[in-house]
PDB file of C-alpha atoms in Angstrom:
ATOM      1  CA  MET A   1       1.768   0.295   6.275  1.00  0.00           C
ATOM      2  CA  SER A   2       4.602   2.947   6.411  1.00  0.00           C
ATOM      3  CA  THR A   3       5.467   3.379   5.964  1.00  0.00           C
ATOM      4  CA  PRO A   4       4.482   4.039   4.436  1.00  0.00           C
ATOM      5  CA  PRO A   5       1.501   2.780   8.161  1.00  0.00           C
ATOM      6  CA  ASP A   6       5.210   2.754   8.817  1.00  0.00           C
ATOM      7  CA  GLY A   7       5.413   2.956   8.963  1.00  0.00           C
ATOM      8  CA  PRO A   8       9.250   3.254   7.700  1.00  0.00           C
ATOM      9  CA  GLN A   9      14.949   3.018  14.661  1.00  0.00           C
ATOM     10  CA  GLY A  10      18.821   2.408  15.430  1.00  0.00           C
ATOM     11  CA  PRO A  11      21.892   2.037  14.300  1.00  0.00           C
ATOM     12  CA  ALA A  12      23.288  -1.343  11.845  1.00  0.00           C
ATOM     13  CA  ALA A  13      22.865  -4.496  13.942  1.00  0.00           C
ATOM     14  CA  SER A  14      21.119  -7.072  12.432  1.00  0.00           C
ATOM     15  CA  PRO A  15      20.808  -7.455   7.935  1.00  0.00           C
ATOM     16  CA  GLY A  16      17.772  -6.958   6.673  1.00  0.00           C
ATOM     17  CA  PRO A  17      16.104  -9.877   5.136  1.00  0.00           C
ATOM     18  CA  THR A  18      17.574 -10.247   1.524  1.00  0.00           C
ATOM     19  CA  ASP A  19      14.924 -10.728  -1.343  1.00  0.00           C
ATOM     20  CA  PRO A  20      15.915  -8.423  -3.491  1.00  0.00           C
ATOM     21  CA  HIS A  21      13.612 -10.299  -6.473  1.00  0.00           C
ATOM     22  CA  ALA A  22       9.748  -9.844  -5.251  1.00  0.00           C
ATOM     23  CA  PRO A  23       7.464  -8.549  -7.772  1.00  0.00           C
ATOM     24  CA  THR A  24       7.385  -5.384  -8.195  1.00  0.00           C
ATOM     25  CA  ASP A  25       5.500  -3.578 -10.867  1.00  0.00           C
ATOM     26  CA  PRO A  26       7.020  -1.837 -13.813  1.00  0.00           C
ATOM     27  CA  VAL A  27       6.057   1.155 -15.688  1.00  0.00           C
ATOM     28  CA  THR A  28       6.738   4.013 -17.791  1.00  0.00           C
ATOM     29  CA  MET A  29       6.644   7.302 -15.954  1.00  0.00           C
ATOM     30  CA  PRO A  30       4.508  10.245 -18.304  1.00  0.00           C
ATOM     31  CA  PRO A  31       7.117  13.568 -18.310  1.00  0.00           C
ATOM     32  CA  THR A  32       6.327  16.218 -15.403  1.00  0.00           C
ATOM     33  CA  PRO A  33       6.899  19.318 -14.800  1.00  0.00           C
ATOM     34  CA  PRO A  34      10.153  18.462 -13.131  1.00  0.00           C
ATOM     35  CA  THR A  35      10.050  20.140  -8.739  1.00  0.00           C
ATOM     36  CA  ASP A  36      13.785  18.932  -8.074  1.00  0.00           C
ATOM     37  CA  HIS A  37      14.934  18.893  -4.445  1.00  0.00           C
ATOM     38  CA  SER A  38      18.327  17.113  -5.107  1.00  0.00           C
ATOM     39  CA  THR A  39      20.895  17.442  -3.188  1.00  0.00           C
ATOM     40  CA  PRO A  40      23.892  18.115  -5.607  1.00  0.00           C
ATOM     41  CA  PRO A  41      27.309  18.320  -4.044  1.00  0.00           C
ATOM     42  CA  SER A  42      26.965  22.744  -4.859  1.00  0.00           C
ATOM     43  CA  ALA A  43      23.981  22.988  -3.685  1.00  0.00           C
ATOM     44  CA  ALA A  44      23.117  24.385  -0.669  1.00  0.00           C
ATOM     45  CA  PRO A  45      22.945  24.150   2.619  1.00  0.00           C
ATOM     46  CA  PRO A  46      19.299  22.004   4.152  1.00  0.00           C
ATOM     47  CA  ALA A  47      16.816  24.770   4.233  1.00  0.00           C
ATOM     48  CA  ALA A  48      16.953  25.890   7.974  1.00  0.00           C
ATOM     49  CA  ALA A  49      13.994  23.959  10.391  1.00  0.00           C
ATOM     50  CA  PRO A  50      11.093  26.430  11.155  1.00  0.00           C
ATOM     51  CA  ALA A  51      11.184  27.495  15.027  1.00  0.00           C
ATOM     52  CA  PRO A  52       9.894  25.912  18.196  1.00  0.00           C
ATOM     53  CA  ALA A  53       6.727  24.669  18.201  1.00  0.00           C
ATOM     54  CA  PRO A  54       4.412  27.931  19.747  1.00  0.00           C
ATOM     55  CA  ALA A  55       2.524  26.837  22.831  1.00  0.00           C
ATOM     56  CA  ALA A  56      -0.336  26.696  21.652  1.00  0.00           C
ATOM     57  CA  VAL A  57       0.633  23.336  20.191  1.00  0.00           C
ATOM     58  CA  GLN A  58       2.645  22.009  22.771  1.00  0.00           C
ATOM     59  CA  ALA A  59       0.743  20.282  25.389  1.00  0.00           C
ATOM     60  CA  VAL A  60       0.962  19.384  28.995  1.00  0.00           C
ATOM     61  CA  LEU A  61       1.956  15.516  28.075  1.00  0.00           C
ATOM     62  CA  PRO A  62       3.262  12.607  30.233  1.00  0.00           C
ATOM     63  CA  ALA A  63       6.425  11.221  30.720  1.00  0.00           C
ATOM     64  CA  LEU A  64       7.576  10.007  27.145  1.00  0.00           C
ATOM     65  CA  VAL A  65       8.473   6.933  26.127  1.00  0.00           C
ATOM     66  CA  PRO A  66      12.463   6.800  25.472  1.00  0.00           C
ATOM     67  CA  ILE A  67      13.612   6.330  21.751  1.00  0.00           C
ATOM     68  CA  ALA A  68      15.186   3.288  21.582  1.00  0.00           C
ATOM     69  CA  ALA A  69      17.080   1.062  19.267  1.00  0.00           C
ATOM     70  CA  ASP A  70      14.687  -1.893  19.943  1.00  0.00           C
ATOM     71  CA  ALA A  71      11.410  -2.707  19.171  1.00  0.00           C
ATOM     72  CA  PRO A  72       9.688  -2.523  23.339  1.00  0.00           C
ATOM     73  CA  ARG A  73       7.724  -6.629  23.656  1.00  0.00           C
ATOM     74  CA  HIS A  74       4.459  -5.708  23.211  1.00  0.00           C
ATOM     75  CA  PRO A  75       1.498  -7.617  24.277  1.00  0.00           C
ATOM     76  CA  GLY A  76       1.454 -10.350  22.010  1.00  0.00           C
ATOM     77  CA  THR A  77       3.666 -10.420  19.399  1.00  0.00           C
ATOM     78  CA  ASP A  78       4.065 -13.950  19.596  1.00  0.00           C
ATOM     79  CA  ARG A  79       0.146 -13.529  18.464  1.00  0.00           C
ATOM     80  CA  PRO A  80       0.477 -11.204  15.233  1.00  0.00           C
ATOM     81  CA  LEU A  81      -2.702 -10.149  13.563  1.00  0.00           C
ATOM     82  CA  LEU A  82      -0.037  -8.956  10.761  1.00  0.00           C
ATOM     83  CA  THR A  83       3.528  -9.539   9.268  1.00  0.00           C
ATOM     84  CA  GLN A  84       4.750  -8.481   5.830  1.00  0.00           C
ATOM     85  CA  SER A  85       8.156  -7.703   5.426  1.00  0.00           C
ATOM     86  CA  TRP A  86       9.039  -3.931   4.501  1.00  0.00           C
ATOM     87  CA  LEU A  87      12.577  -4.381   2.049  1.00  0.00           C
ATOM     88  CA  ASP A  88      15.063  -1.483  -0.130  1.00  0.00           C
ATOM     89  CA  LEU A  89      13.145   1.872   1.906  1.00  0.00           C
ATOM     90  CA  THR A  90      14.039   5.119   1.113  1.00  0.00           C
ATOM     91  CA  PHE A  91      13.370   7.888   4.231  1.00  0.00           C
ATOM     92  CA  LEU A  92      13.508  11.543   3.019  1.00  0.00           C
ATOM     93  CA  HIS A  93      12.789  13.692   5.556  1.00  0.00           C
ATOM     94  CA  TRP A  94      11.637  17.231   5.926  1.00  0.00           C
ATOM     95  CA  PRO A  95      11.099  19.777   9.152  1.00  0.00           C
ATOM     96  CA  ALA A  96       8.036  20.782   9.863  1.00  0.00           C
ATOM     97  CA  ASP A  97       5.723  23.789  11.301  1.00  0.00           C
ATOM     98  CA  PRO A  98       4.197  22.254  15.263  1.00  0.00           C
ATOM     99  CA  ALA A  99       1.406  24.297  13.748  1.00  0.00           C
ATOM    100  CA  ASP A 100       1.405  22.775  10.295  1.00  0.00           C
ATOM    101  CA  VAL A 101       0.975  19.814  11.477  1.00  0.00           C
ATOM    102  CA  ALA A 102      -1.110  19.283  14.933  1.00  0.00           C
ATOM    103  CA  PRO A 103      -4.307  19.785  13.115  1.00  0.00           C
ATOM    104  CA  LEU A 104      -4.017  16.956  10.731  1.00  0.00           C
ATOM    105  CA  LEU A 105      -3.571  14.353  13.555  1.00  0.00           C
ATOM    106  CA  PRO A 106      -5.603  12.805  15.209  1.00  0.00           C
ATOM    107  CA  PRO A 107      -7.567  13.389  18.016  1.00  0.00           C
ATOM    108  CA  GLY A 108      -5.963  12.672  21.835  1.00  0.00           C
ATOM    109  CA  THR A 109      -2.341  12.982  20.039  1.00  0.00           C
ATOM    110  CA  THR A 110       0.083  16.308  19.233  1.00  0.00           C
ATOM    111  CA  PRO A 111       3.123  16.064  16.916  1.00  0.00           C
ATOM    112  CA  ASP A 112       6.286  14.670  18.329  1.00  0.00           C
ATOM    113  CA  THR A 113       8.749  16.979  18.282  1.00  0.00           C
ATOM    114  CA  LEU A 114      12.922  17.547  18.589  1.00  0.00           C
ATOM    115  CA  ASP A 115      14.144  20.044  20.020  1.00  0.00           C
ATOM    116  CA  GLY A 116      11.194  21.921  19.328  1.00  0.00           C
ATOM    117  CA  VAL A 117      10.365  20.918  15.558  1.00  0.00           C
ATOM    118  CA  THR A 118       8.465  17.832  14.127  1.00  0.00           C
ATOM    119  CA  TYR A 119       8.918  16.172  10.395  1.00  0.00           C
ATOM    120  CA  VAL A 120       7.684  14.864   7.939  1.00  0.00           C
ATOM    121  CA  GLY A 121       8.145  12.099   6.008  1.00  0.00           C
ATOM    122  CA  LEU A 122       8.249  10.493   2.438  1.00  0.00           C
ATOM    123  CA  VAL A 123       8.240   6.701   2.410  1.00  0.00           C
ATOM    124  CA  ALA A 124       9.728   4.565  -0.887  1.00  0.00           C
ATOM    125  CA  PHE A 125       9.682   0.903  -0.084  1.00  0.00           C
ATOM    126  CA  ARG A 126       8.355  -2.469  -1.333  1.00  0.00           C
ATOM    127  CA  MET A 127       5.739  -4.172   0.695  1.00  0.00           C
ATOM    128  CA  HIS A 128       6.386  -8.341   0.636  1.00  0.00           C
ATOM    129  CA  ARG A 129       4.223 -10.823   1.752  1.00  0.00           C
ATOM    130  CA  VAL A 130       1.663  -9.628   3.507  1.00  0.00           C
ATOM    131  CA  GLY A 131      -0.261 -11.882   5.899  1.00  0.00           C
ATOM    132  CA  TRP A 132      -3.005 -12.186   8.416  1.00  0.00           C
ATOM    133  CA  LEU A 133      -2.754 -13.645  12.470  1.00  0.00           C
ATOM    134  CA  ARG A 134      -0.464 -16.490  11.461  1.00  0.00           C
ATOM    135  CA  LEU A 135      -0.899 -18.012   7.892  1.00  0.00           C
ATOM    136  CA  PRO A 136       1.931 -17.583   5.045  1.00  0.00           C
ATOM    137  CA  GLY A 137       2.572 -13.964   3.420  1.00  0.00           C
ATOM    138  CA  ILE A 138       1.305 -13.693   0.192  1.00  0.00           C
ATOM    139  CA  PRO A 139       3.397 -14.220  -2.244  1.00  0.00           C
ATOM    140  CA  TYR A 140       2.833 -12.602  -5.098  1.00  0.00           C
ATOM    141  CA  LEU A 141       0.393 -10.895  -4.354  1.00  0.00           C
ATOM    142  CA  GLY A 142       0.974  -9.636  -1.410  1.00  0.00           C
ATOM    143  CA  SER A 143       4.577  -7.774  -2.731  1.00  0.00           C
ATOM    144  CA  PHE A 144       3.921  -4.785  -4.021  1.00  0.00           C
ATOM    145  CA  PRO A 145       5.378  -1.594  -4.111  1.00  0.00           C
ATOM    146  CA  GLU A 146       4.440   1.360  -1.782  1.00  0.00           C
ATOM    147  CA  THR A 147       5.119   5.100  -0.958  1.00  0.00           C
ATOM    148  CA  ASN A 148       3.298   6.697   1.656  1.00  0.00           C
ATOM    149  CA  VAL A 149       3.805  10.403   3.876  1.00  0.00           C
ATOM    150  CA  ARG A 150       3.267  10.787   7.395  1.00  0.00           C
ATOM    151  CA  LEU A 151       3.699  12.263  10.366  1.00  0.00           C
ATOM    152  CA  TYR A 152       5.255  12.172  14.032  1.00  0.00           C
ATOM    153  CA  SER A 153       3.404  11.873  16.903  1.00  0.00           C
ATOM    154  CA  VAL A 154       2.580  11.538  20.834  1.00  0.00           C
ATOM    155  CA  ASP A 155      -0.458  10.223  22.302  1.00  0.00           C
ATOM    156  CA  HIS A 156      -2.162  10.538  26.150  1.00  0.00           C
ATOM    157  CA  HIS A 157       0.002   8.187  27.493  1.00  0.00           C
ATOM    158  CA  GLY A 158       3.411   9.402  25.751  1.00  0.00           C
ATOM    159  CA  ARG A 159       4.109   6.738  23.271  1.00  0.00           C
ATOM    160  CA  ARG A 160       5.434   7.242  20.098  1.00  0.00           C
ATOM    161  CA  GLY A 161       3.878   6.396  16.830  1.00  0.00           C
ATOM    162  CA  VAL A 162       3.872   7.079  12.914  1.00  0.00           C
ATOM    163  CA  VAL A 163       0.110   9.243  11.392  1.00  0.00           C
ATOM    164  CA  PHE A 164       0.211   8.340   8.302  1.00  0.00           C
ATOM    165  CA  ARG A 165      -1.325  11.108   5.639  1.00  0.00           C
ATOM    166  CA  SER A 166      -0.784   8.350   3.081  1.00  0.00           C
ATOM    167  CA  LEU A 167      -0.290   5.351   1.686  1.00  0.00           C
ATOM    168  CA  ASP A 168      -0.146   4.389  -2.222  1.00  0.00           C
ATOM    169  CA  ALA A 169      -0.032   0.640  -2.534  1.00  0.00           C
ATOM    170  CA  SER A 170       0.531  -0.936  -6.071  1.00  0.00           C
ATOM    171  CA  ARG A 171      -2.559  -3.323  -6.284  1.00  0.00           C
ATOM    172  CA  LEU A 172      -6.133  -3.691  -5.239  1.00  0.00           C
ATOM    173  CA  LEU A 173      -5.525  -6.808  -4.723  1.00  0.00           C
ATOM    174  CA  PRO A 174      -3.698  -7.845  -2.003  1.00  0.00           C
ATOM    175  CA  VAL A 175      -5.780  -5.376  -1.136  1.00  0.00           C
ATOM    176  CA  LEU A 176      -7.760  -7.279   0.485  1.00  0.00           C
ATOM    177  CA  PRO A 177      -5.716  -6.528   3.598  1.00  0.00           C
ATOM    178  CA  VAL A 178      -5.618  -2.658   1.907  1.00  0.00           C
ATOM    179  CA  LEU A 179      -9.003  -2.392   1.942  1.00  0.00           C
ATOM    180  CA  ALA A 180      -9.165  -4.430   5.224  1.00  0.00           C
ATOM    181  CA  ALA A 181      -6.675  -1.868   7.141  1.00  0.00           C
ATOM    182  CA  ARG A 182      -8.926   1.346   5.490  1.00  0.00           C
ATOM    183  CA  THR A 183     -11.593  -0.306   6.821  1.00  0.00           C
ATOM    184  CA  LEU A 184     -11.000  -1.047  10.601  1.00  0.00           C
ATOM    185  CA  PHE A 185      -8.282   1.145  10.754  1.00  0.00           C
ATOM    186  CA  ARG A 186      -8.694   4.739   8.466  1.00  0.00           C
ATOM    187  CA  LEU A 187      -5.881   4.753   6.932  1.00  0.00           C
ATOM    188  CA  PRO A 188      -5.702   6.487   3.992  1.00  0.00           C
ATOM    189  CA  TYR A 189      -4.980   3.471   1.136  1.00  0.00           C
ATOM    190  CA  GLN A 190      -4.198   4.567  -2.783  1.00  0.00           C
ATOM    191  CA  TRP A 191      -4.279   3.087  -5.745  1.00  0.00           C
ATOM    192  CA  SER A 192      -1.315   3.837  -7.704  1.00  0.00           C
ATOM    193  CA  ARG A 193       0.759   3.053 -10.336  1.00  0.00           C
ATOM    194  CA  MET A 194       4.149   1.971  -9.356  1.00  0.00           C
ATOM    195  CA  SER A 195       7.431   0.814  -9.342  1.00  0.00           C
ATOM    196  CA  VAL A 196      11.158   0.616  -7.408  1.00  0.00           C
ATOM    197  CA  ARG A 197      13.818  -0.111  -9.842  1.00  0.00           C
ATOM    198  CA  ARG A 198      17.455  -0.814  -8.598  1.00  0.00           C
ATOM    199  CA  ASN A 199      20.742  -0.328 -10.644  1.00  0.00           C
ATOM    200  CA  GLY A 200      23.376  -0.945  -8.762  1.00  0.00           C
ATOM    201  CA  THR A 201      23.812   1.180  -5.633  1.00  0.00           C
ATOM    202  CA  THR A 202      21.073   3.345  -7.735  1.00  0.00           C
ATOM    203  CA  LEU A 203      17.491   2.914  -6.849  1.00  0.00           C
ATOM    204  CA  THR A 204      14.492   5.102  -8.395  1.00  0.00           C
ATOM    205  CA  TYR A 205      11.048   4.685  -6.834  1.00  0.00           C
ATOM    206  CA  THR A 206       7.938   5.989  -9.156  1.00  0.00           C
ATOM    207  CA  SER A 207       4.097   5.997  -8.803  1.00  0.00           C
ATOM    208  CA  ARG A 208       1.190   7.928 -10.006  1.00  0.00           C
ATOM    209  CA  ARG A 209      -1.763   7.873  -8.152  1.00  0.00           C
ATOM    210  CA  ARG A 210      -5.170   5.959  -9.517  1.00  0.00           C
ATOM    211  CA  TRP A 211      -7.932   5.636  -7.096  1.00  0.00           C
ATOM    212  CA  PRO A 212      -9.003   7.927  -4.454  1.00  0.00           C
ATOM    213  CA  GLY A 213      -7.630  10.446  -5.747  1.00  0.00           C
ATOM    214  CA  PRO A 214      -6.188  13.138  -6.438  1.00  0.00           C
ATOM    215  CA  ARG A 215      -6.042  11.765  -8.962  1.00  0.00           C
ATOM    216  CA  GLY A 216      -2.431  11.471 -10.926  1.00  0.00           C
ATOM    217  CA  ALA A 217      -0.758  12.620  -7.568  1.00  0.00           C
ATOM    218  CA  HIS A 218       2.986  11.187  -8.064  1.00  0.00           C
ATOM    219  CA  SER A 219       6.368  11.299  -7.084  1.00  0.00           C
ATOM    220  CA  THR A 220       9.664  10.163  -8.925  1.00  0.00           C
ATOM    221  CA  LEU A 221      12.795   9.271  -6.202  1.00  0.00           C
ATOM    222  CA  THR A 222      15.857   8.642  -7.140  1.00  0.00           C
ATOM    223  CA  VAL A 223      18.575   7.473  -4.450  1.00  0.00           C
ATOM    224  CA  ARG A 224      22.317   6.536  -4.254  1.00  0.00           C
ATOM    225  CA  THR A 225      23.029   3.839  -1.468  1.00  0.00           C
ATOM    226  CA  GLY A 226      26.107   5.130   1.286  1.00  0.00           C
ATOM    227  CA  GLU A 227      27.930   3.601   4.139  1.00  0.00           C
ATOM    228  CA  PRO A 228      25.412   1.949   6.728  1.00  0.00           C
ATOM    229  CA  VAL A 229      24.996   4.192   9.489  1.00  0.00           C
ATOM    230  CA  ARG A 230      26.988   2.616  12.869  1.00  0.00           C
ATOM    231  CA  GLU A 231      25.796   5.362  14.924  1.00  0.00           C
ATOM    232  CA  PRO A 232      22.548   6.935  14.550  1.00  0.00           C
ATOM    233  CA  THR A 233      21.995  10.670  15.326  1.00  0.00           C
ATOM    234  CA  ALA A 234      19.608  11.763  17.541  1.00  0.00           C
ATOM    235  CA  LEU A 235      18.007  12.864  14.641  1.00  0.00           C
ATOM    236  CA  GLU A 236      17.985   9.932  12.956  1.00  0.00           C
ATOM    237  CA  HIS A 237      16.970   7.628  15.616  1.00  0.00           C
ATOM    238  CA  PHE A 238      13.926  10.298  16.051  1.00  0.00           C
ATOM    239  CA  LEU A 239      12.692   9.422  12.049  1.00  0.00           C
ATOM    240  CA  THR A 240      13.346   5.940  12.174  1.00  0.00           C
ATOM    241  CA  ALA A 241      12.812   4.333  16.050  1.00  0.00           C
ATOM    242  CA  ARG A 242       9.022   4.666  15.961  1.00  0.00           C
ATOM    243  CA  TRP A 243       7.329   1.602  17.505  1.00  0.00           C
ATOM    244  CA  GLY A 244       3.203   1.871  16.541  1.00  0.00           C
ATOM    245  CA  LEU A 245       0.863   3.537  14.860  1.00  0.00           C
ATOM    246  CA  HIS A 246      -1.840   6.301  15.682  1.00  0.00           C
ATOM    247  CA  SER A 247      -5.163   5.972  13.538  1.00  0.00           C
ATOM    248  CA  ASP A 248      -8.117   7.318  14.818  1.00  0.00           C
ATOM    249  CA  PHE A 249     -12.018   4.750  14.584  1.00  0.00           C
ATOM    250  CA  ALA A 250     -14.673   6.320  15.240  1.00  0.00           C
ATOM    251  CA  GLY A 251     -13.422   9.430  16.729  1.00  0.00           C
ATOM    252  CA  ARG A 252     -11.387   6.996  19.723  1.00  0.00           C
ATOM    253  CA  LEU A 253      -8.141   6.732  19.674  1.00  0.00           C
ATOM    254  CA  LEU A 254      -5.861   3.622  18.576  1.00  0.00           C
ATOM    255  CA  TYR A 255      -2.514   2.665  18.891  1.00  0.00           C
ATOM    256  CA  LEU A 256      -1.104  -0.218  16.629  1.00  0.00           C
ATOM    257  CA  PRO A 257       1.968  -1.348  17.886  1.00  0.00           C
ATOM    258  CA  ASN A 258       4.359  -2.799  15.585  1.00  0.00           C
ATOM    259  CA  SER A 259       7.911  -5.264  16.241  1.00  0.00           C
ATOM    260  CA  HIS A 260      11.094  -5.845  14.288  1.00  0.00           C
ATOM    261  CA  PRO A 261      14.647  -6.043  13.964  1.00  0.00           C
ATOM    262  CA  ARG A 262      16.858  -3.141  14.138  1.00  0.00           C
ATOM    263  CA  TRP A 263      16.694  -0.831  11.280  1.00  0.00           C
ATOM    264  CA  PRO A 264      19.959  -1.576   9.048  1.00  0.00           C
ATOM    265  CA  LEU A 265      19.870   1.640   8.093  1.00  0.00           C
ATOM    266  CA  GLN A 266      22.788   3.239   5.392  1.00  0.00           C
ATOM    267  CA  ARG A 267      23.516   6.376   4.134  1.00  0.00           C
ATOM    268  CA  ALA A 268      22.109   8.036   1.345  1.00  0.00           C
ATOM    269  CA  GLU A 269      22.149  10.158  -1.203  1.00  0.00           C
ATOM    270  CA  LEU A 270      19.218  12.377  -3.028  1.00  0.00           C
ATOM    271  CA  LEU A 271      19.748  11.790  -6.970  1.00  0.00           C
ATOM    272  CA  HIS A 272      16.300  13.152  -8.160  1.00  0.00           C
ATOM    273  CA  CYS A 273      13.124  14.046  -6.342  1.00  0.00           C
ATOM    274  CA  ASP A 274      10.371  14.622  -8.517  1.00  0.00           C
ATOM    275  CA  GLU A 275       6.915  14.939  -6.500  1.00  0.00           C
ATOM    276  CA  ASP A 276       4.012  16.517  -4.894  1.00  0.00           C
ATOM    277  CA  LEU A 277       2.483  13.796  -2.835  1.00  0.00           C
ATOM    278  CA  VAL A 278       3.559  15.540   0.317  1.00  0.00           C
ATOM    279  CA  ALA A 279       1.374  18.531  -0.983  1.00  0.00           C
ATOM    280  CA  ALA A 280      -1.527  16.199  -2.312  1.00  0.00           C
ATOM    281  CA  ALA A 281      -1.911  14.887   2.271  1.00  0.00           C
ATOM    282  CA  GLY A 282      -2.617  18.427   3.521  1.00  0.00           C
ATOM    283  CA  LEU A 283       1.325  20.032   3.980  1.00  0.00           C
ATOM    284  CA  PRO A 284       3.220  22.707   2.943  1.00  0.00           C
ATOM    285  CA  ALA A 285       4.722  21.452   0.290  1.00  0.00           C
ATOM    286  CA  PRO A 286       8.946  20.923   0.944  1.00  0.00           C
ATOM    287  CA  ALA A 287      11.770  23.353   0.568  1.00  0.00           C
ATOM    288  CA  GLY A 288      14.473  22.879  -0.062  1.00  0.00           C
ATOM    289  CA  PRO A 289      16.697  19.766   0.150  1.00  0.00           C
ATOM    290  CA  PRO A 290      16.120  17.181   2.829  1.00  0.00           C
ATOM    291  CA  ALA A 291      17.101  17.485   6.250  1.00  0.00           C
ATOM    292  CA  SER A 292      17.224  13.500   6.292  1.00  0.00           C
ATOM    293  CA  VAL A 293      17.953  10.598   3.378  1.00  0.00           C
ATOM    294  CA  LEU A 294      18.226   7.674   4.878  1.00  0.00           C
ATOM    295  CA  TYR A 295      17.901   3.756   3.350  1.00  0.00           C
ATOM    296  CA  SER A 296      17.577   0.153   5.163  1.00  0.00           C
ATOM    297  CA  SER A 297      17.812  -3.077   3.346  1.00  0.00           C
ATOM    298  CA  GLY A 298      14.561  -4.176   4.818  1.00  0.00           C
ATOM    299  CA  VAL A 299      13.117  -6.088   8.205  1.00  0.00           C
ATOM    300  CA  PRO A 300      10.261  -8.826   9.072  1.00  0.00           C
ATOM    301  CA  VAL A 301       7.683  -6.691  10.868  1.00  0.00           C
ATOM    302  CA  ARG A 302       4.781  -7.817  13.405  1.00  0.00           C
ATOM    303  CA  PHE A 303       1.440  -6.091  13.891  1.00  0.00           C
ATOM    304  CA  THR A 304      -0.333  -6.664  17.632  1.00  0.00           C
ATOM    305  CA  ARG A 305      -3.623  -5.873  17.949  1.00  0.00           C
ATOM    306  CA  PRO A 306      -4.902  -1.898  18.672  1.00  0.00           C
ATOM    307  CA  ASN A 307      -5.656  -0.397  21.334  1.00  0.00           C
ATOM    308  CA  GLY A 308      -6.836   2.664  22.914  1.00  0.00           C
TER     309      GLY A 308
END
């Protein structure tokens, strides 16, 4: 989980985990027709953000939980349900019309917006040592590449979260946790052939879906990492400071809290982007380069028990 359920939050304050040698599944990707969202120096600026949400999409909500760079103190943090680390993350975000996003969210949530605009995220990373309860994380089978498509939500308690539209993972065996997550928390995990490769400051993430589908949905992302983010913008806080995920289980809204240290964020340049995961997740395909490109070396993460 990203994402992407992170699930992939604030200024750099503490270094992320240092495990660049965790195993991944290398793969030679077949050629695919390019859909290039990269931003060379001479490219036009990112596409304009969509207009603010129409009144039909906006809802009367209680006071929103403020966006905070540090995780709130969730009950049960010392008794985690899931532990894992998210490493070598790249965050790509495009503006989205709240009217397109609202039908894809669980009942009881609405699109979370900044200045009337919401966002769709494509987040690629390495999941490392997934573990249940207080048991040690699985050293090899619990480490694998993942890429998720995620949206931003707020519920009737004012809690901000993410909603995963897809989570592509490279293994099904560690996926005792993954299959359990798919069943218990209605997270749309997909089995894909994937790799993460680093060459100096350049990282390339590849993914091609195997099951359940749409079979062949893919992404190839290449980024070059840059300077640390000393003072995140309001948008960067909005996109990364997410301390829970929303999901629907048997018609009931679930909120699964997470906590981790502040994100050690870095600027990043998108060199290549060929993907159709966003469209496969039921959203309009991105138009133009992303509005935000960020990288993080990663953080250790704890999920606590879900609540309504």
